[in-house]
Tab-separated table of C-alpha atoms in Angstrom:
chain	number	residue	atom	x	y	z
W	1	MET	CA	98.219	93.625	102.624
W	2	ILE	CA	99.033	97.021	101.127
W	3	GLU	CA	101.721	98.748	103.180
W	4	ILE	CA	102.450	102.447	102.693
W	5	ASP	CA	105.399	103.845	104.645
W	6	ASN	CA	106.386	107.521	104.811
W	7	VAL	CA	105.543	108.230	101.164
W	8	HIS	CA	106.480	111.571	99.661
W	9	LYS	CA	105.455	112.648	96.181
W	10	HIS	CA	106.450	115.811	94.330
W	11	PHE	CA	105.224	117.268	91.057
W	12	GLY	CA	108.068	119.672	90.382
W	13	THR	CA	108.132	122.074	93.306
W	14	LEU	CA	104.668	120.988	94.469
W	15	HIS	CA	104.891	118.637	97.465
W	16	VAL	CA	101.695	116.587	97.066
W	17	LEU	CA	102.190	113.713	99.541
W	18	LYS	CA	104.052	114.541	102.738
W	19	GLY	CA	104.971	111.398	104.612
W	20	VAL	CA	101.846	109.249	104.218
W	21	SER	CA	101.860	105.944	106.125
W	22	LEU	CA	99.005	103.460	106.019
W	23	ASN	CA	98.302	99.717	106.000
W	24	VAL	CA	95.270	98.130	104.341
W	25	LYS	CA	94.487	94.517	105.203
W	26	LYS	CA	92.939	91.872	102.981
W	27	GLY	CA	89.155	92.174	102.957
W	28	GLU	CA	89.178	95.735	104.306
W	29	VAL	CA	87.343	98.703	102.802
W	30	LEU	CA	89.164	101.982	103.322
W	31	SER	CA	87.598	105.260	102.231
W	32	MET	CA	89.789	108.283	101.610
W	33	ILE	CA	88.027	111.596	102.123
W	34	GLY	CA	89.185	115.205	102.029
W	35	GLY	CA	89.138	118.309	99.908
W	36	SER	CA	90.254	118.569	96.309
W	37	GLY	CA	94.033	118.659	96.005
W	38	SER	CA	94.627	116.950	99.350
W	39	GLY	CA	96.520	114.034	97.779
W	40	LYS	CA	93.919	111.250	97.751
W	41	SER	CA	93.913	110.473	94.023
W	42	THR	CA	97.680	110.834	93.801
W	43	MET	CA	97.989	108.237	96.556
W	44	LEU	CA	95.962	105.761	94.490
W	45	MET	CA	98.160	106.377	91.442
W	46	CYS	CA	101.267	105.713	93.512
W	47	ILE	CA	99.822	102.466	94.903
W	48	ASN	CA	99.216	101.242	91.355
W	49	GLY	CA	102.626	102.397	90.169
W	50	LEU	CA	101.160	104.894	87.714
W	51	GLU	CA	103.091	107.640	89.516
W	52	GLY	CA	106.546	107.377	91.020
W	53	ILE	CA	107.455	108.470	94.534
W	54	GLN	CA	110.464	110.426	95.788
W	55	LYS	CA	110.710	108.925	99.272
W	56	GLY	CA	109.259	106.066	101.311
W	57	SER	CA	107.888	102.745	100.102
W	58	ILE	CA	104.695	101.037	98.986
W	59	SER	CA	104.417	97.256	99.024
W	60	VAL	CA	101.618	94.923	97.954
W	61	ASP	CA	101.799	91.509	99.601
W	62	GLY	CA	105.492	92.120	100.219
W	63	ILE	CA	106.292	93.278	96.673
W	64	ASP	CA	107.875	96.739	96.524
W	65	VAL	CA	105.787	98.584	93.931
W	66	HIS	CA	108.521	101.089	93.078
W	67	ALA	CA	111.571	98.819	93.121
W	68	LYS	CA	113.429	98.758	89.800
W	69	ALA	CA	113.178	94.962	89.644
W	70	THR	CA	109.389	94.906	90.063
W	71	ASP	CA	107.365	93.880	87.021
W	72	LEU	CA	104.661	96.539	87.230
W	73	ASN	CA	102.567	95.052	84.447
W	74	LYS	CA	102.402	91.759	86.329
W	75	LEU	CA	101.681	93.472	89.648
W	76	ARG	CA	98.886	95.601	88.155
W	77	ARG	CA	96.992	92.457	87.226
W	78	ARG	CA	96.384	92.098	90.964
W	79	ILE	CA	95.407	95.730	91.557
W	80	GLY	CA	92.336	96.863	89.638
W	81	ILE	CA	91.778	100.591	89.335
W	82	VAL	CA	88.666	102.452	88.169
W	83	PHE	CA	88.789	106.176	87.426
W	84	GLN	CA	86.229	108.969	87.145
W	85	GLN	CA	86.176	108.535	83.362
W	86	TRP	CA	85.560	105.025	82.078
W	87	ASN	CA	87.391	105.427	78.727
W	88	ALA	CA	85.692	102.585	76.890
W	89	PHE	CA	86.497	101.772	73.270
W	90	PRO	CA	83.459	103.240	71.456
W	91	HIS	CA	83.718	100.897	68.450
W	92	LEU	CA	83.551	97.767	70.640
W	93	THR	CA	80.463	96.366	72.331
W	94	VAL	CA	80.215	96.186	76.101
W	95	LEU	CA	81.124	92.506	75.938
W	96	GLU	CA	84.128	93.142	73.679
W	97	ASN	CA	85.393	95.940	75.947
W	98	VAL	CA	85.413	93.636	78.971
W	99	MET	CA	86.905	90.714	77.011
W	100	LEU	CA	89.866	92.746	75.826
W	101	ALA	CA	92.147	92.618	78.892
W	102	PRO	CA	91.708	88.885	79.608
W	103	ARG	CA	92.621	88.162	75.978
W	104	LYS	CA	95.470	90.640	75.521
W	105	VAL	CA	96.976	90.629	79.014
W	106	LEU	CA	96.118	87.216	80.465
W	107	GLY	CA	96.343	85.349	77.161
W	108	LYS	CA	92.896	83.783	77.483
W	109	SER	CA	91.218	82.252	74.475
W	110	LYS	CA	88.240	84.042	72.946
W	111	GLN	CA	85.885	81.528	74.554
W	112	GLU	CA	87.523	81.876	77.983
W	113	ALA	CA	87.573	85.673	77.787
W	114	GLU	CA	83.932	85.781	76.745
W	115	ALA	CA	82.914	83.543	79.645
W	116	ILE	CA	84.774	85.810	82.080
W	117	ALA	CA	83.230	88.952	80.576
W	118	VAL	CA	79.697	87.529	80.624
W	119	GLN	CA	80.148	86.533	84.258
W	120	GLN	CA	81.462	89.903	85.397
W	121	LEU	CA	78.932	91.938	83.417
W	122	GLY	CA	76.179	89.855	84.981
W	123	HIS	CA	77.860	90.418	88.326
W	124	VAL	CA	77.431	94.202	88.031
W	125	GLY	CA	73.920	94.014	86.592
W	126	LEU	CA	74.700	94.481	82.905
W	127	GLY	CA	73.873	90.998	81.683
W	128	GLU	CA	71.313	92.404	79.250
W	129	LYS	CA	73.728	94.934	77.721
W	130	LEU	CA	76.361	92.591	76.288
W	131	ARG	CA	75.797	93.563	72.638
W	132	ALA	CA	75.209	97.257	73.281
W	133	PHE	CA	77.809	99.899	72.469
W	134	PRO	CA	79.067	102.154	75.287
W	135	SER	CA	77.323	105.194	73.798
W	136	ARG	CA	73.993	103.469	74.402
W	137	LEU	CA	74.604	103.122	78.130
W	138	SER	CA	73.765	105.597	80.853
W	139	GLY	CA	76.667	107.095	82.810
W	140	GLY	CA	76.021	104.733	85.694
W	141	GLN	CA	75.972	101.745	83.359
W	142	GLN	CA	79.210	102.866	81.730
W	143	GLN	CA	80.869	103.132	85.119
W	144	ARG	CA	79.635	99.668	86.074
W	145	MET	CA	81.064	98.388	82.787
W	146	ALA	CA	84.413	99.876	83.830
W	147	ILE	CA	84.154	98.017	87.141
W	148	ALA	CA	83.369	94.760	85.303
W	149	ARG	CA	86.398	95.386	83.060
W	150	ALA	CA	88.639	95.671	86.119
W	151	LEU	CA	87.077	92.611	87.788
W	152	ALA	CA	87.682	90.554	84.632
W	153	MET	CA	91.375	90.501	85.579
W	154	SER	CA	90.527	88.757	88.894
W	155	PRO	CA	92.336	91.360	91.012
W	156	ASP	CA	93.123	90.938	94.693
W	157	TYR	CA	92.643	94.650	95.326
W	158	MET	CA	90.407	97.325	93.823
W	159	LEU	CA	91.125	101.057	93.805
W	160	PHE	CA	88.289	103.482	93.038
W	161	ASP	CA	89.005	107.123	92.252
W	162	GLU	CA	85.894	109.305	92.570
W	163	VAL	CA	83.906	106.869	90.445
W	164	THR	CA	80.636	108.755	90.996
W	165	SER	CA	81.859	112.328	90.561
W	166	ALA	CA	81.045	112.523	86.828
W	167	LEU	CA	77.549	111.063	87.239
W	168	ASP	CA	74.181	112.702	87.572
W	169	PRO	CA	72.887	112.374	91.151
W	170	GLN	CA	70.205	109.845	90.189
W	171	LEU	CA	72.876	107.508	88.770
W	172	VAL	CA	75.222	107.596	91.755
W	173	GLY	CA	73.238	105.042	93.756
W	174	GLU	CA	73.547	102.207	91.246
W	175	VAL	CA	77.350	102.486	91.191
W	176	LEU	CA	77.597	102.695	94.979
W	177	ASP	CA	75.365	99.623	95.235
W	178	THR	CA	77.913	97.762	93.106
W	179	LEU	CA	80.698	98.786	95.480
W	180	ARG	CA	78.571	97.685	98.439
W	181	MET	CA	78.128	94.295	96.784
W	182	LEU	CA	81.890	93.919	96.296
W	183	SER	CA	82.445	94.858	99.921
W	184	LYS	CA	80.057	92.166	101.126
W	185	GLU	CA	81.909	89.657	98.955
W	186	GLY	CA	85.160	90.466	100.737
W	187	MET	CA	86.956	92.488	98.060
W	188	THR	CA	89.766	94.636	99.452
W	189	MET	CA	89.017	98.194	98.335
W	190	ILE	CA	90.468	101.673	98.662
W	191	VAL	CA	87.823	104.206	97.682
W	192	VAL	CA	88.462	107.904	97.121
W	193	THR	CA	85.015	109.418	97.512
W	194	HIS	CA	82.971	112.521	98.225
W	195	GLU	CA	79.996	110.317	99.117
W	196	MET	CA	80.040	110.618	102.885
W	197	ARG	CA	77.069	108.308	103.407
W	198	PHE	CA	78.863	105.547	101.512
W	199	ALA	CA	82.075	106.133	103.465
W	200	ARG	CA	80.166	105.910	106.715
W	201	GLU	CA	78.052	102.863	105.886
W	202	VAL	CA	80.480	100.639	103.978
W	203	SER	CA	83.988	101.461	105.165
W	204	ASP	CA	85.893	99.578	107.830
W	205	ARG	CA	88.107	102.649	108.223
W	206	VAL	CA	88.160	106.214	106.927
W	207	ALA	CA	91.289	108.268	106.234
W	208	PHE	CA	90.908	112.044	106.176
W	209	PHE	CA	93.490	113.676	103.896
W	210	CYS	CA	94.454	117.310	104.316
W	211	GLN	CA	97.346	119.093	102.588
W	212	GLY	CA	99.084	115.895	101.555
W	213	GLN	CA	98.881	114.136	104.905
W	214	ILE	CA	96.507	111.797	106.718
W	215	HIS	CA	95.262	114.073	109.475
W	216	GLU	CA	92.956	111.466	110.969
W	217	LEU	CA	92.369	107.741	110.547
W	218	GLY	CA	89.744	105.657	112.288
W	219	THR	CA	86.453	103.838	112.105
W	220	PRO	CA	83.535	105.650	110.449
W	221	GLU	CA	82.026	106.189	113.891
W	222	GLN	CA	85.212	107.827	115.150
W	223	ILE	CA	85.676	110.042	112.120
W	224	PHE	CA	82.073	111.137	111.605
W	225	ASP	CA	80.784	111.223	115.185
W	226	SER	CA	83.871	112.201	117.189
W	227	PRO	CA	86.539	113.772	114.967
W	228	GLN	CA	89.667	114.528	116.941
W	229	LYS	CA	91.254	117.097	114.646
W	230	PRO	CA	89.732	120.518	113.931
W	231	GLU	CA	90.536	120.131	110.216
W	232	THR	CA	88.426	116.952	110.105
W	233	ALA	CA	85.527	118.597	111.890
W	234	ASP	CA	85.685	121.649	109.599
W	235	PHE	CA	85.699	119.486	106.480
W	236	LEU	CA	82.760	117.384	107.630
W	237	ARG	CA	80.747	120.495	108.516
W	238	SER	CA	81.330	121.787	105.003
W	239	VAL	CA	80.117	118.627	103.248
W	240	LEU	CA	77.406	117.215	105.518
């Protein structure tokens, strides 16, 4: 379980997260929705330990992410994160990009790392692109390669930060289909998204962020059909 308790985050004088509390259970898909600057992406960075917090706590399976004694590199092996930009190494093939972390971080042999990479690239529908270079892939394929790269570490949790926002509309569907597949397989996921249809269809729960706080949290039916807060209703009217 991921447990978030009264988290506050500041960037200088800017108070970005204002007392966020949330639990995410194993096997759950939580979508975070809300306007730009509402704190969603920052929350993901804090969960992964990429950003520090000024108050509160975040724990993953009982491990305090921000405790001084916590080995963040070890913990991050269990928490995959995929960003808007895939940041592949352009001089490496698709296969070599996905092999890199198992070899360098997990200490796998070349043969073991290649087997893992082949499996995960096949998993996301890129089995025929192993020897291609990233520049030869479409945006959707590059994003799926980034997902395979994260899955190659065998994480317990996956965090997705607006993974479709940099894609042309016709490419969004193939990436969302990959996330749907992971959901059906039981992967625990926190997904920051502007894709309301995905949030409604795939999520177990939806958290609406507004001005650094969770203004509303509930099932997709509750959030989309019967929002309780006027801020939620206003946001949904603006995007649907």
